[in-house]
Coordinates of N, CA and C in Angstrom, one line a residue:
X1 N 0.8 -1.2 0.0 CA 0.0 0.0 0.0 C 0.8 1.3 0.0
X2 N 1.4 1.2 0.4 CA 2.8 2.8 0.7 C 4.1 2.1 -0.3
X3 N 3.8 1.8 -1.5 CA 4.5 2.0 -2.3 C 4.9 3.2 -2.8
X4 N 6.3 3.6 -3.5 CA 6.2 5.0 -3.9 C 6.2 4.5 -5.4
X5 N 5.6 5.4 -6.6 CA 6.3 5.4 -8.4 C 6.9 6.0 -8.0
X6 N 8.0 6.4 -8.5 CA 8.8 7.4 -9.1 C 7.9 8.3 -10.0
X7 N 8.4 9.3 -10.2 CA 7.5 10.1 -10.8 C 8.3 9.9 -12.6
X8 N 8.1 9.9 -13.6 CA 8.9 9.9 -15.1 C 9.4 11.1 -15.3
X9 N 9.6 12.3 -14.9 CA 10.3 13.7 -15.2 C 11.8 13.0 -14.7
X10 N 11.9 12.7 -13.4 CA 12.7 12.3 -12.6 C 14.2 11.3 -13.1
X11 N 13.5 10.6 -14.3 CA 14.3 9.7 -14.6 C 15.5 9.9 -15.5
X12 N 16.4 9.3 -15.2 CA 17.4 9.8 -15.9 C 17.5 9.1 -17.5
X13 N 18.1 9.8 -18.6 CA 17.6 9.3 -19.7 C 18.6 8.2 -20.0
X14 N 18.0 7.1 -21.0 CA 18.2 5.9 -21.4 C 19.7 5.7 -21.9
X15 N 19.9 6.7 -22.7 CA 20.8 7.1 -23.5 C 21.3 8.5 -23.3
X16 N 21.9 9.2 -24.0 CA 22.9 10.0 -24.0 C 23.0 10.6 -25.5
X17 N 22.6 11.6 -25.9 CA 22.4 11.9 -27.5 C 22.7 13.5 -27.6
X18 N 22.9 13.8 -28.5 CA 23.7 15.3 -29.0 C 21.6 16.1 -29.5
X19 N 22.0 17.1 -28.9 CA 20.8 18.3 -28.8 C 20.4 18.7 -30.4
X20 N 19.7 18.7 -31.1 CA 19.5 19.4 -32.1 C 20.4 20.9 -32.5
X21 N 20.8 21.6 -31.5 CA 21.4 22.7 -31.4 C 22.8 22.3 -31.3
X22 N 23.6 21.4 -30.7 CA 24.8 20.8 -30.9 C 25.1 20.0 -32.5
X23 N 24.3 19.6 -32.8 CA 24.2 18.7 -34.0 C 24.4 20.3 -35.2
X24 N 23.5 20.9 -34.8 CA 23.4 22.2 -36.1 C 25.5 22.8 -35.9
X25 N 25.6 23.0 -34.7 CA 27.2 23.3 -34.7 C 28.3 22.2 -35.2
X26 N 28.0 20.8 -35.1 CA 28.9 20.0 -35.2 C 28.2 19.5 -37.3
X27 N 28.0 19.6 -37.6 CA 27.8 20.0 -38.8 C 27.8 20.7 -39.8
X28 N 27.9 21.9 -39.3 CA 28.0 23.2 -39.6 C 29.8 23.5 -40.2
X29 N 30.4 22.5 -39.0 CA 32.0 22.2 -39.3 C 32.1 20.8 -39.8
X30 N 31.4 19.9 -39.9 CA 31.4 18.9 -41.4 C 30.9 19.4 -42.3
X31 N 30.7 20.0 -42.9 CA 30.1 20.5 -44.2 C 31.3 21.5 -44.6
X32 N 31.7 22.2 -43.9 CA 32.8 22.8 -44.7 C 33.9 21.7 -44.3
X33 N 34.4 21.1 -43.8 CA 35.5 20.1 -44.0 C 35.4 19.1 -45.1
X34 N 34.1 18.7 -45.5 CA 34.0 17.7 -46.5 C 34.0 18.8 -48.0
X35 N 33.7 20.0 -48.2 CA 34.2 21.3 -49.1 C 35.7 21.1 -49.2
X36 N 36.0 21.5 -47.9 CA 38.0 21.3 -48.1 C 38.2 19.9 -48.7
X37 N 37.3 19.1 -49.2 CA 38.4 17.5 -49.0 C 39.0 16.9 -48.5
X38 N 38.8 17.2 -46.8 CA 39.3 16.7 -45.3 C 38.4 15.4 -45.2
X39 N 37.0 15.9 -44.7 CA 36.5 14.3 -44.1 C 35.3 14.5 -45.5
X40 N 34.9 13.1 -45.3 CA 34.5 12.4 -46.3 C 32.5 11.5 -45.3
X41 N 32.9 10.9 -44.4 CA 31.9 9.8 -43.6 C 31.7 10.4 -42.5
X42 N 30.9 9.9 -41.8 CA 30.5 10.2 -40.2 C 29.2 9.8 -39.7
X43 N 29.9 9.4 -38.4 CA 29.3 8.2 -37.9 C 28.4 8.5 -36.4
X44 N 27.4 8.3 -35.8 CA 26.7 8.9 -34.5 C 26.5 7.4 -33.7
X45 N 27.1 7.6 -32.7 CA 26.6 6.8 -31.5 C 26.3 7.5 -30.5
X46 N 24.6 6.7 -29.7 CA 24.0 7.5 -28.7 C 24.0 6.0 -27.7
X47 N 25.3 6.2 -26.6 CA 25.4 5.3 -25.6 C 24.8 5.6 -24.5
X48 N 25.0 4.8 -23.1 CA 24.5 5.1 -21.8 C 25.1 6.0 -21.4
X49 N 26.0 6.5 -21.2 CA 27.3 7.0 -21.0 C 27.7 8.8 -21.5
X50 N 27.8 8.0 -23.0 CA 28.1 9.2 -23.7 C 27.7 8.9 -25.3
X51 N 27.3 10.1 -25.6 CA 27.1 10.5 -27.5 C 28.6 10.7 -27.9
X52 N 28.8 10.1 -29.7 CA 30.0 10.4 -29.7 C 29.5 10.5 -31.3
X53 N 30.2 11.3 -31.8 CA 30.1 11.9 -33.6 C 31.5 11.3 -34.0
X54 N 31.2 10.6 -34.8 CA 33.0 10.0 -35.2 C 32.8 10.5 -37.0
X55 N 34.1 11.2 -37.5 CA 34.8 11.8 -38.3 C 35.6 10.8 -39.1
X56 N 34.8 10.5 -40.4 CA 36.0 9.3 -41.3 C 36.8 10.1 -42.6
X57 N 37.8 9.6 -42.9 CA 38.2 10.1 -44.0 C 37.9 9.5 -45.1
X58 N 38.0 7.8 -44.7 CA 37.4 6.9 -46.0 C 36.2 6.2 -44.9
X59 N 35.3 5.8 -45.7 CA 34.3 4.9 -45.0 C 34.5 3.6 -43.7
X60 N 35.4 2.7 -44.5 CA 36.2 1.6 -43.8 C 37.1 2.0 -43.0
X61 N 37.8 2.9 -42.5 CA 38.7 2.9 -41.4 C 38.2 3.5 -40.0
X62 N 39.2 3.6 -39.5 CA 38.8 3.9 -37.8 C 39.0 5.8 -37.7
X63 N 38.2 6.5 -37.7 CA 37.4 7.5 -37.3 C 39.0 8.4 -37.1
X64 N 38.7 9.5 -37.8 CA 39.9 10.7 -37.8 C 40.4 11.0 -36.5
X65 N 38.5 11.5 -36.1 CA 38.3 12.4 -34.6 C 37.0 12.1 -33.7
X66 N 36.7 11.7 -32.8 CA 35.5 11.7 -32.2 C 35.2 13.3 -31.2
X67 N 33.6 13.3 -31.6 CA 33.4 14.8 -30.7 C 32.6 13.9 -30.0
X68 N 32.9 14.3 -28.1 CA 32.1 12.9 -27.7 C 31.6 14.3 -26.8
X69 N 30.3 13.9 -26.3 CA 29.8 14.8 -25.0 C 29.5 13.7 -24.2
X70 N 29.8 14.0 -22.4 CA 29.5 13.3 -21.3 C 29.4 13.9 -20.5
X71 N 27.6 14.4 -20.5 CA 27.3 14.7 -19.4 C 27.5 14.8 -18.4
X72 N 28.1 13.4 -17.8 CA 28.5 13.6 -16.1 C 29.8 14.5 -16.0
X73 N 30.6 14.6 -17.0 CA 32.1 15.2 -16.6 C 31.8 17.1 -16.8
X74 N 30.5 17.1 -16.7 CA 30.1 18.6 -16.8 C 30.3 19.6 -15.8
X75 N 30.7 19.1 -15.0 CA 31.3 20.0 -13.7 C 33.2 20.0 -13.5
X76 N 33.3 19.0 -13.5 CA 34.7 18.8 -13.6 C 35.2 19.5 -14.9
X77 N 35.9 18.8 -16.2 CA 36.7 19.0 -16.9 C 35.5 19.3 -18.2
X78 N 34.3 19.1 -18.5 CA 33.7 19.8 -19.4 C 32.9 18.7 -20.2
X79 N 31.8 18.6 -20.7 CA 31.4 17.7 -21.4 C 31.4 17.4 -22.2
X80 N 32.3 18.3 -23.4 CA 32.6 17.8 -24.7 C 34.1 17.7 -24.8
X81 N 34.5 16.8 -25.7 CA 35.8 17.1 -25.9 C 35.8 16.2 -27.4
X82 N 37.0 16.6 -28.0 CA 37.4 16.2 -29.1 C 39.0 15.0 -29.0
X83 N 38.7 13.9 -29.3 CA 40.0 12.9 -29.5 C 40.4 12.3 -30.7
X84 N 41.2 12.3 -30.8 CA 42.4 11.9 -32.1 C 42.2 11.1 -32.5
X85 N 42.8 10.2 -33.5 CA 42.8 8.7 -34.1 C 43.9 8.3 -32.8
X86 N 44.6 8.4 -32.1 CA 45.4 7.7 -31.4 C 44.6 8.0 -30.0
X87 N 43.2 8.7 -29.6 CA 42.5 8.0 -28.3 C 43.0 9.7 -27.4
X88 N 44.0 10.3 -28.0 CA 44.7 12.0 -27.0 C 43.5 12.9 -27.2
X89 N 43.5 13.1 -26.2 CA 42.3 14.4 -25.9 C 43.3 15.4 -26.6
X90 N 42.4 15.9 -27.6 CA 43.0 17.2 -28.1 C 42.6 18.7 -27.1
X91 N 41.2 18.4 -27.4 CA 40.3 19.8 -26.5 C 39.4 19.4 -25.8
X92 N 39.0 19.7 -24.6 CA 37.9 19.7 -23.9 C 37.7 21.1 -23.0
X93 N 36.1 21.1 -22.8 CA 35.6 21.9 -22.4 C 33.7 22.2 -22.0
X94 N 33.6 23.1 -21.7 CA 32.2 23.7 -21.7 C 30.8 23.8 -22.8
X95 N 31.8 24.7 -23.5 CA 30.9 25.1 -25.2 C 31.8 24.6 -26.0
X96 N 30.6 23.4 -26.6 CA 31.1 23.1 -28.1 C 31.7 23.7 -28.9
X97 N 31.5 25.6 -29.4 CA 32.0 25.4 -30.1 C 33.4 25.9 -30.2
X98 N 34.4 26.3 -29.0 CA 35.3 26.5 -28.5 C 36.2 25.2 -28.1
X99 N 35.2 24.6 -28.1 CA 36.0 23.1 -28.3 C 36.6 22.2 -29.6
X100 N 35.1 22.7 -30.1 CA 35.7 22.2 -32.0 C 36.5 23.5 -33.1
X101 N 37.3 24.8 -32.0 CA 38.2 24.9 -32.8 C 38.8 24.9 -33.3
X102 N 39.8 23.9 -32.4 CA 41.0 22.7 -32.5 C 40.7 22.2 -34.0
X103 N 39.7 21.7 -34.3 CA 39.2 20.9 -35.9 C 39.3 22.3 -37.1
X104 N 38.5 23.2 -36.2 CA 38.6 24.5 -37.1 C 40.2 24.7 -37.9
X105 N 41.3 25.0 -37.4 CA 42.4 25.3 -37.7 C 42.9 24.3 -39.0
X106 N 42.4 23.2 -38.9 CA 42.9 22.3 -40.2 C 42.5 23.0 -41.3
X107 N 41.3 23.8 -41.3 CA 41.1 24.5 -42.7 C 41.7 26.0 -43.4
X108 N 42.9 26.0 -42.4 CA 43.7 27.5 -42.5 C 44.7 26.8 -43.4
X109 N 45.0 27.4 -44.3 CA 46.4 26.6 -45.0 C 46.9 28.2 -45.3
X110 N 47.9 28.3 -45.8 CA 49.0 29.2 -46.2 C 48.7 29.4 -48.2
X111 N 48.4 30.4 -48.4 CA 48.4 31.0 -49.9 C 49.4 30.8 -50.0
X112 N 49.8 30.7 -51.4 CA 51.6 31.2 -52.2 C 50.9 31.7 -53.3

């Protein structure tokens, strides 16, 4: 009889997935990197954990760059960061898009 529900606002979500308004930023810089002839594929996983956007240059290989967001590290060191093909945290931080500047700079090259 004195059972409690839980109420469903309360619950924490299933998954872990990138905001419509993250997704408009993190595309915004695939679209002009696939213009430069940098990346080419890209790939979305929505885990328990964490969302991660993986960056291919050819279809078949292992992912340039991952932009991962994890919520829980949102107080500490930031919930987004960006990692390398060798797993090194390039950037992390707060706002995405201060984080995906790091990727920005690949498309500065030098005129002659």
């Amino acid at each position: 009889m004195n059972s409690l529900t839980p109420f469903p606002g309360n619950m924490p979500p299933a998954q872990v997935s990138f905001h419509r308004t993250e997704l408009g930023v993190i595309l915004s810089l695939y679209g002009r990197m696939v213009a430069a002839g940098e990346w080419r594929d890209y790939g979305i996983s929505s885990l328990r954990d964490v969302a991660i956007f993986s960056v291919f240059r050819r279809t078949a290989e292992h992912p340039l760059y991952r932009i991962e967001k994890r919520p829980k590290l949102r107080s500490r060191q930031g919930q987004y960061a960006v990692i390398g093909m060798d797993g090194q945290v390039l950037k992390r931080g707060q706002d995405l898009r201060t984080v995906l500047r790091v990727l920005e700079r690949k498309l500065i090259r030098a005129v002659e």
